[in-house]
Structure formats: structure tokens, C-alpha cells
PDB file of C-alpha atoms in Angstrom:
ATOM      1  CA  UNK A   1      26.594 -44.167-149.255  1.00 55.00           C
ATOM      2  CA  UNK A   2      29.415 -46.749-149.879  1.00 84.00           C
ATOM      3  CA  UNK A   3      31.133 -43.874-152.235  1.00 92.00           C
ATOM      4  CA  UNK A   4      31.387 -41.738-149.209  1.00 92.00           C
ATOM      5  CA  UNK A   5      32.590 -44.555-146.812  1.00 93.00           C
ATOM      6  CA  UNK A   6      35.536 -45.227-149.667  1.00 94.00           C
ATOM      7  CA  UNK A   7      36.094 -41.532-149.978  1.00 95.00           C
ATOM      8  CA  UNK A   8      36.989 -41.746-146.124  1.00 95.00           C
ATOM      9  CA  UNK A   9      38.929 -44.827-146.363  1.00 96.00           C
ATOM     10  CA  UNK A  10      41.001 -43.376-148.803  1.00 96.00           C
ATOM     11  CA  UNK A  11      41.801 -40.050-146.964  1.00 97.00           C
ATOM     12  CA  UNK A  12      42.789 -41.789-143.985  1.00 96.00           C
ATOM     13  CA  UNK A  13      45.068 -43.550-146.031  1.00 96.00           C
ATOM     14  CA  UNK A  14      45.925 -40.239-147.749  1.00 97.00           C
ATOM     15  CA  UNK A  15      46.633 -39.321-144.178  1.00 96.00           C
ATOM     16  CA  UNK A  16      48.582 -42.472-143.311  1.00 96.00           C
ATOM     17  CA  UNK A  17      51.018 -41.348-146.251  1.00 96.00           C
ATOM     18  CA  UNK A  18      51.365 -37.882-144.964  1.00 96.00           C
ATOM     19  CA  UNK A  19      52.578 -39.026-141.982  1.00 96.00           C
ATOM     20  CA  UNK A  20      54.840 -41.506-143.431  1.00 96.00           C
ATOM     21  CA  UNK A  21      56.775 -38.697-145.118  1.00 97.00           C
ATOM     22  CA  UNK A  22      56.789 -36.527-141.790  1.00 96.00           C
ATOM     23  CA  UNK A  23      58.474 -39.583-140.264  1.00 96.00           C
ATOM     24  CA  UNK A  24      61.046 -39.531-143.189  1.00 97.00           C
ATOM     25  CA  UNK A  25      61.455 -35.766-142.234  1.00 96.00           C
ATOM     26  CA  UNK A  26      62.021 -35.771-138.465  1.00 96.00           C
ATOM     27  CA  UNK A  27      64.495 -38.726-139.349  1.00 96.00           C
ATOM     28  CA  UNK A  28      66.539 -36.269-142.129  1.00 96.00           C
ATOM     29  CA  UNK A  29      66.331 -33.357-139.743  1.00 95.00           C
ATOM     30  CA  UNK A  30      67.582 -35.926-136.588  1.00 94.00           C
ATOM     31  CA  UNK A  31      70.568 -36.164-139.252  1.00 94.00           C
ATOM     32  CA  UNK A  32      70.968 -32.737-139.957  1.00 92.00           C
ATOM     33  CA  UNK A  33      71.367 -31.995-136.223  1.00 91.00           C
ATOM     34  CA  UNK A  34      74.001 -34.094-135.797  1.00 91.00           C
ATOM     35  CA  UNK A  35      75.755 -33.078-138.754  1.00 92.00           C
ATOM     36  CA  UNK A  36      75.547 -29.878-138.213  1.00 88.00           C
ATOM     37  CA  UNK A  37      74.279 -29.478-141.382  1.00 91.00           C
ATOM     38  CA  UNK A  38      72.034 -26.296-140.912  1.00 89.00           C
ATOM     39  CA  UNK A  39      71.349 -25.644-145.034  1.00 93.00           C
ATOM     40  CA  UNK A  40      69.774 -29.004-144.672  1.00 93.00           C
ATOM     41  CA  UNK A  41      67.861 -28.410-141.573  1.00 92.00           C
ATOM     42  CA  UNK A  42      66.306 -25.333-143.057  1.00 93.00           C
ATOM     43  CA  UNK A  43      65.473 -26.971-146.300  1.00 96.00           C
ATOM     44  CA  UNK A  44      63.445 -30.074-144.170  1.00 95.00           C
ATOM     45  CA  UNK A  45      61.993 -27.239-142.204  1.00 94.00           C
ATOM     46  CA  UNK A  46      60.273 -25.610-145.449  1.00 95.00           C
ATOM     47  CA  UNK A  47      59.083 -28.905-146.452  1.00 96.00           C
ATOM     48  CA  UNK A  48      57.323 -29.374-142.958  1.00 95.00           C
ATOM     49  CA  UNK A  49      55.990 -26.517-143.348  1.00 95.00           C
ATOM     50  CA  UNK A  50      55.027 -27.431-146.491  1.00 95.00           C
ATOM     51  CA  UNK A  51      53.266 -30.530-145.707  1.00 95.00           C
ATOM     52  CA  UNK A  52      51.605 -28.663-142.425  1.00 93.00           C
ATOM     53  CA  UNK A  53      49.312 -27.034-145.459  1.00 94.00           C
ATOM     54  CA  UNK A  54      48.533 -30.327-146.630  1.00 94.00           C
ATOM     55  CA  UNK A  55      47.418 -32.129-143.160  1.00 95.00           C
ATOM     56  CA  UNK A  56      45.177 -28.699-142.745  1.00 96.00           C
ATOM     57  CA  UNK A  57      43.422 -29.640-146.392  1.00 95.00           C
ATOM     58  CA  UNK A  58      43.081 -33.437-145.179  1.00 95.00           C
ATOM     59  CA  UNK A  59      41.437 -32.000-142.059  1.00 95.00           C
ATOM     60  CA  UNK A  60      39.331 -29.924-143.687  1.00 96.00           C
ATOM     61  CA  UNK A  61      38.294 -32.552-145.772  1.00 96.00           C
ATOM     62  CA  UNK A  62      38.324 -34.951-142.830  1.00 94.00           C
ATOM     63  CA  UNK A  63      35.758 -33.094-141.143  1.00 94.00           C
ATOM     64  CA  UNK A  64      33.298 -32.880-144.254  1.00 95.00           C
ATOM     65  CA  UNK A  65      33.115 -36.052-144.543  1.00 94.00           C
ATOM     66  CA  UNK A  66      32.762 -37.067-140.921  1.00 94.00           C
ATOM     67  CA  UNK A  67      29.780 -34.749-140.666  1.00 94.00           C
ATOM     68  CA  UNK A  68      28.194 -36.537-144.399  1.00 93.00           C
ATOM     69  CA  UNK A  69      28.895 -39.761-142.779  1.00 93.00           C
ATOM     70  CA  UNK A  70      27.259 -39.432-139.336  1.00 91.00           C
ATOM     71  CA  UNK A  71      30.712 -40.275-137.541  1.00 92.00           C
ATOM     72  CA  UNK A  72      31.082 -37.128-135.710  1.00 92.00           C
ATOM     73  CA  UNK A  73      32.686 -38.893-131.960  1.00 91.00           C
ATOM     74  CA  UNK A  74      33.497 -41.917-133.690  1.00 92.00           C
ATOM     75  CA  UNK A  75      37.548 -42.889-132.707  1.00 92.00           C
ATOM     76  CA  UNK A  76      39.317 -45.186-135.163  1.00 91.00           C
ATOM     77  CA  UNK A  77      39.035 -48.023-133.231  1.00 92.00           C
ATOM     78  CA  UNK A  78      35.364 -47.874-133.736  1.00 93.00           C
ATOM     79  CA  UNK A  79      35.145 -47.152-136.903  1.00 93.00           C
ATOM     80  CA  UNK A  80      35.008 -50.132-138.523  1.00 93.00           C
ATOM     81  CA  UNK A  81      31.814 -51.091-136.664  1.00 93.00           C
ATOM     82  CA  UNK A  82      30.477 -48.205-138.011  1.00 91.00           C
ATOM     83  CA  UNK A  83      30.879 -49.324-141.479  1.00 92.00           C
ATOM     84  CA  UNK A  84      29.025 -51.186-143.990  1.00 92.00           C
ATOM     85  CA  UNK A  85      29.607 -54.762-143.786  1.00 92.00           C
ATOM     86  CA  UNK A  86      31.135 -55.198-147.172  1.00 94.00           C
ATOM     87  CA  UNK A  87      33.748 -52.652-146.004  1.00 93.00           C
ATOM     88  CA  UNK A  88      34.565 -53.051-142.388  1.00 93.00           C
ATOM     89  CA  UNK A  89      37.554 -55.618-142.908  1.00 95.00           C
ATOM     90  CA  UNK A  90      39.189 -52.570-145.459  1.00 95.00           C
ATOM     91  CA  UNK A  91      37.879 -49.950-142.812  1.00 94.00           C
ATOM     92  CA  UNK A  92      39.653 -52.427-139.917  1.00 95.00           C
ATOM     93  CA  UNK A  93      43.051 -52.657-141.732  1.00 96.00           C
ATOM     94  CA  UNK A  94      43.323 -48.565-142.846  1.00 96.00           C
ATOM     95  CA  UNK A  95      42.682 -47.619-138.918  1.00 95.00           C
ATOM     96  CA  UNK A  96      45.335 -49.548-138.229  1.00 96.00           C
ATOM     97  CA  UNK A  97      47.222 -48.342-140.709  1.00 96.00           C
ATOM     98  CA  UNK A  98      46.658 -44.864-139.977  1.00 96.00           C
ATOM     99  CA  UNK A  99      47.401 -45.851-135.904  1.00 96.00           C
ATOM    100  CA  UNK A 100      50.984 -47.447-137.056  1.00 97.00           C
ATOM    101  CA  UNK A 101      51.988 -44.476-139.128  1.00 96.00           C
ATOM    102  CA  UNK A 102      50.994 -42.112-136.197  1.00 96.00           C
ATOM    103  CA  UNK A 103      52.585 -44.283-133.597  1.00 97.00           C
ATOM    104  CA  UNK A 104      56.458 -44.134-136.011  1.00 97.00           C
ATOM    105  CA  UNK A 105      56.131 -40.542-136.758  1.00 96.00           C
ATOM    106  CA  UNK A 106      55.314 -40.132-132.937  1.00 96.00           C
ATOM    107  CA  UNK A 107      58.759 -41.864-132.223  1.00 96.00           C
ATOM    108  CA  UNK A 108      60.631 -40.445-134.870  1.00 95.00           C
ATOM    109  CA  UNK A 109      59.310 -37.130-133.757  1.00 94.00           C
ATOM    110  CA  UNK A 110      59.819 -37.561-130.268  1.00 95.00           C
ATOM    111  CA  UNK A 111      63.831 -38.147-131.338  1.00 94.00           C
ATOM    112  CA  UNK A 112      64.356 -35.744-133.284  1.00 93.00           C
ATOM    113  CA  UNK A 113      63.197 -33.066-130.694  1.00 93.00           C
ATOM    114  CA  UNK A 114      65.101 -34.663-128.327  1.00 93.00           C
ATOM    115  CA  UNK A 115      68.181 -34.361-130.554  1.00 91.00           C
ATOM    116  CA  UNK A 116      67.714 -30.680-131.162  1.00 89.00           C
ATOM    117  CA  UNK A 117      67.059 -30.198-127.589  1.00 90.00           C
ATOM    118  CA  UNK A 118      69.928 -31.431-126.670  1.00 90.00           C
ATOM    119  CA  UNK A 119      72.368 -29.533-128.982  1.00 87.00           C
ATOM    120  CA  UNK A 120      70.383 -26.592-128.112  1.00 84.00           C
ATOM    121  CA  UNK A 121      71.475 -27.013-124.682  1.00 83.00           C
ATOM    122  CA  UNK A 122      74.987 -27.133-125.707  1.00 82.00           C
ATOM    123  CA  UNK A 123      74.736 -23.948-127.916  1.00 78.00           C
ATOM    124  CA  UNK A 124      73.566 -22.449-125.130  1.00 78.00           C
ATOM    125  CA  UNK A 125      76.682 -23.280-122.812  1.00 80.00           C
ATOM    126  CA  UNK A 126      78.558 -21.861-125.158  1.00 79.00           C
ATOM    127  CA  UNK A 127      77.202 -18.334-125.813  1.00 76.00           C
ATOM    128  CA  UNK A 128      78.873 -16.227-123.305  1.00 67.00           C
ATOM    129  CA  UNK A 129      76.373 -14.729-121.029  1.00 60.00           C
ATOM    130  CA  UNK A 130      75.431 -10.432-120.875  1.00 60.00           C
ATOM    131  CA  UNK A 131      78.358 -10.453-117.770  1.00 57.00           C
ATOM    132  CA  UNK A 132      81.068 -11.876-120.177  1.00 50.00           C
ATOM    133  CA  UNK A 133      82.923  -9.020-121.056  1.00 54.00           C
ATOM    134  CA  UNK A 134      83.050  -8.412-124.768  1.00 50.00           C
ATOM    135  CA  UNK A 135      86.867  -8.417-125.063  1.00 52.00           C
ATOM    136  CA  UNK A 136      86.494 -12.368-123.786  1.00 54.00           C
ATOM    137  CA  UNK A 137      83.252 -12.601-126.264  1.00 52.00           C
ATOM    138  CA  UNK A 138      85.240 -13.171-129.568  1.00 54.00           C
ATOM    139  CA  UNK A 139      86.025 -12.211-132.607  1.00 54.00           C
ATOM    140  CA  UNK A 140      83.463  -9.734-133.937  1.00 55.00           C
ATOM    141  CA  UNK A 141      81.821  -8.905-130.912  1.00 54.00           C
ATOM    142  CA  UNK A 142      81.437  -5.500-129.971  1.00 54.00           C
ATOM    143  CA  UNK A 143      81.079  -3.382-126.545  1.00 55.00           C
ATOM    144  CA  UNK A 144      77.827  -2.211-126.342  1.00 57.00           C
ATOM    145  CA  UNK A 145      77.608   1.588-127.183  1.00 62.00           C
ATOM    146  CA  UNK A 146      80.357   1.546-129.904  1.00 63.00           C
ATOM    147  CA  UNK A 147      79.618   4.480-132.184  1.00 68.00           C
ATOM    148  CA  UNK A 148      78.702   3.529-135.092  1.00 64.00           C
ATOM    149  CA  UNK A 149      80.344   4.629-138.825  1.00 68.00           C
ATOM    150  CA  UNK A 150      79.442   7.939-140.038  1.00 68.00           C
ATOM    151  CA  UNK A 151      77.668   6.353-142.701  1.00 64.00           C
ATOM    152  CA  UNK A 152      75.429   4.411-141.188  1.00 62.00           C
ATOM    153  CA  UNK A 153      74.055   7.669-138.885  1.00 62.00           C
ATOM    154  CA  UNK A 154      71.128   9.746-140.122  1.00 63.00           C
ATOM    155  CA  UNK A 155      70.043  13.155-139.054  1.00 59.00           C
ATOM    156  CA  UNK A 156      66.431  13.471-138.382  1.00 56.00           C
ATOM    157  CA  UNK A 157      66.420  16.919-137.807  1.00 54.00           C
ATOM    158  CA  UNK A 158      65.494  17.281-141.538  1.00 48.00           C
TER     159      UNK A 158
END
């Protein structure tokens, strides 16, 4: 029973990592935003998504070995009363290990959405609106119905 108890210690701890490197990620993509830097904003992006595969294997796991353990309902903060004796001290310290990794990724989160938000927002004042006339668009905006090239038509009469 203790094997299982250490195999869940060490997830969560698996899981505290996890979220250490998401933090590290909203902080590089906070960056990116304000640089402007959008090849570097897509490449954090892919490795979010990346790591969204991983969380869903923890989870998976997570949940196995919730149900093994009996600790279906059981929040982290009561966990460690739920363990052995030996092991609630070690069960004590990765709860709140796992609660302070949540609680910086939370806040680095929480800024970089905010960040993004906010240039969004300014993107947005920028792109003229359907009424703009295209002439005031831009360069390389056109009026809606332009023909287009003769090479780009097809005949589906065929």
C-alpha cells in the first residue's frame, strides 16, 4: 500500500513540475507580446500545447490512482491525514508544493492574458472597421468585388 501512496506523491510532484514549466511559458509568451515577437509566440504556443498532452496523461494517471487509493473527494489539504503515518510529513510538504506551483503559474497566467488582452485591444483600434472605405484601408487592400485575374477563375460548366 505504501508503493501506491509514493506512486501518488511522486505524480503530484510530477505535476508540481509541469506547472513550473507552464509558469516559465506564460512568462516567455508575456515577453513575446511585448516584443512583438510573434515567431516566438507561436513557438511557446506549440509547446503549451505540447505540455496540455502531458497534464491529460498525469490526469489520467491521477485518477487511477485516486480510485486504488480510496481518495476519491479527498482535497490536498487533506491528504496528508489520509496517509500512512510514516509518510504524511512527505505527503504534507508535496501538497504544498503542488498548491505553490499552482498558485505562480496562476499569477503568471493571469499576466500574461492580461498582456495579450491588452494588445489585442489595441490591434483592434487599429483595423479599420467594414465602413472604412478601402482606398483609406491601406496598402494591399482591395474593394470588395474586384474581379479577380483570369487565372485564378474556373469554368464549371465542364
Amino acid at each position: 500500500m505504501s508503493e501506491l501512496h509514493l506512486s501518488y506523491l511522486r505524480l503530484l510532484h510530477e505535476l508540481g513540475e509541469s506547472l513550473e514549466q507552464l509558469s516559465d511559458m506564460a512568462q516567455r509568451k508575456q515577453g513575446c507580446v511585448r516584443e512583438n515577437d510573434l515567431l516566438g509566440l507561436d513557438e511557446v504556443l506549440k509547446q503549451e500545447q505540447a505540455m496540455t498532452l502531458t497534464l491529460r496523461g498525469l490526469e489520467q494517471r491521477r485518477l487511477k490512482l485516486v480510485s486504488q487509493l480510496g481518495l476519491n473527494g479527498v482535497s490536498l489539504a487533506q491528504l496528508p491525514e489520509k496517509y500512512p503515518d510514516e509518510l504524511q510529513l512527505e505527503a504534507k510538504r508535496t501538497a504544498e508544493g503542488l498548491r505553490n506551483s499552482y498558485s505562480v503559474y496562476r499569477s503568471c497566467a493571469d499576466a500574461a492574458r492580461s498582456t495579450l488582452e491588452l494588445n489585442l485591444h489595441q490591434i483592434e483600434k487599429i483595423i479599420p472597421y467594414p465602413e472604412v472605405a478601402p482606398a483609406e484601408a491601406g496598402v494591399g487592400y482591395q474593394a470588395p468585388g474586384v474581379e479577380p485575374p483570369r487565372n485564378m477563375k474556373t469554368d464549371f460548366r465542364a
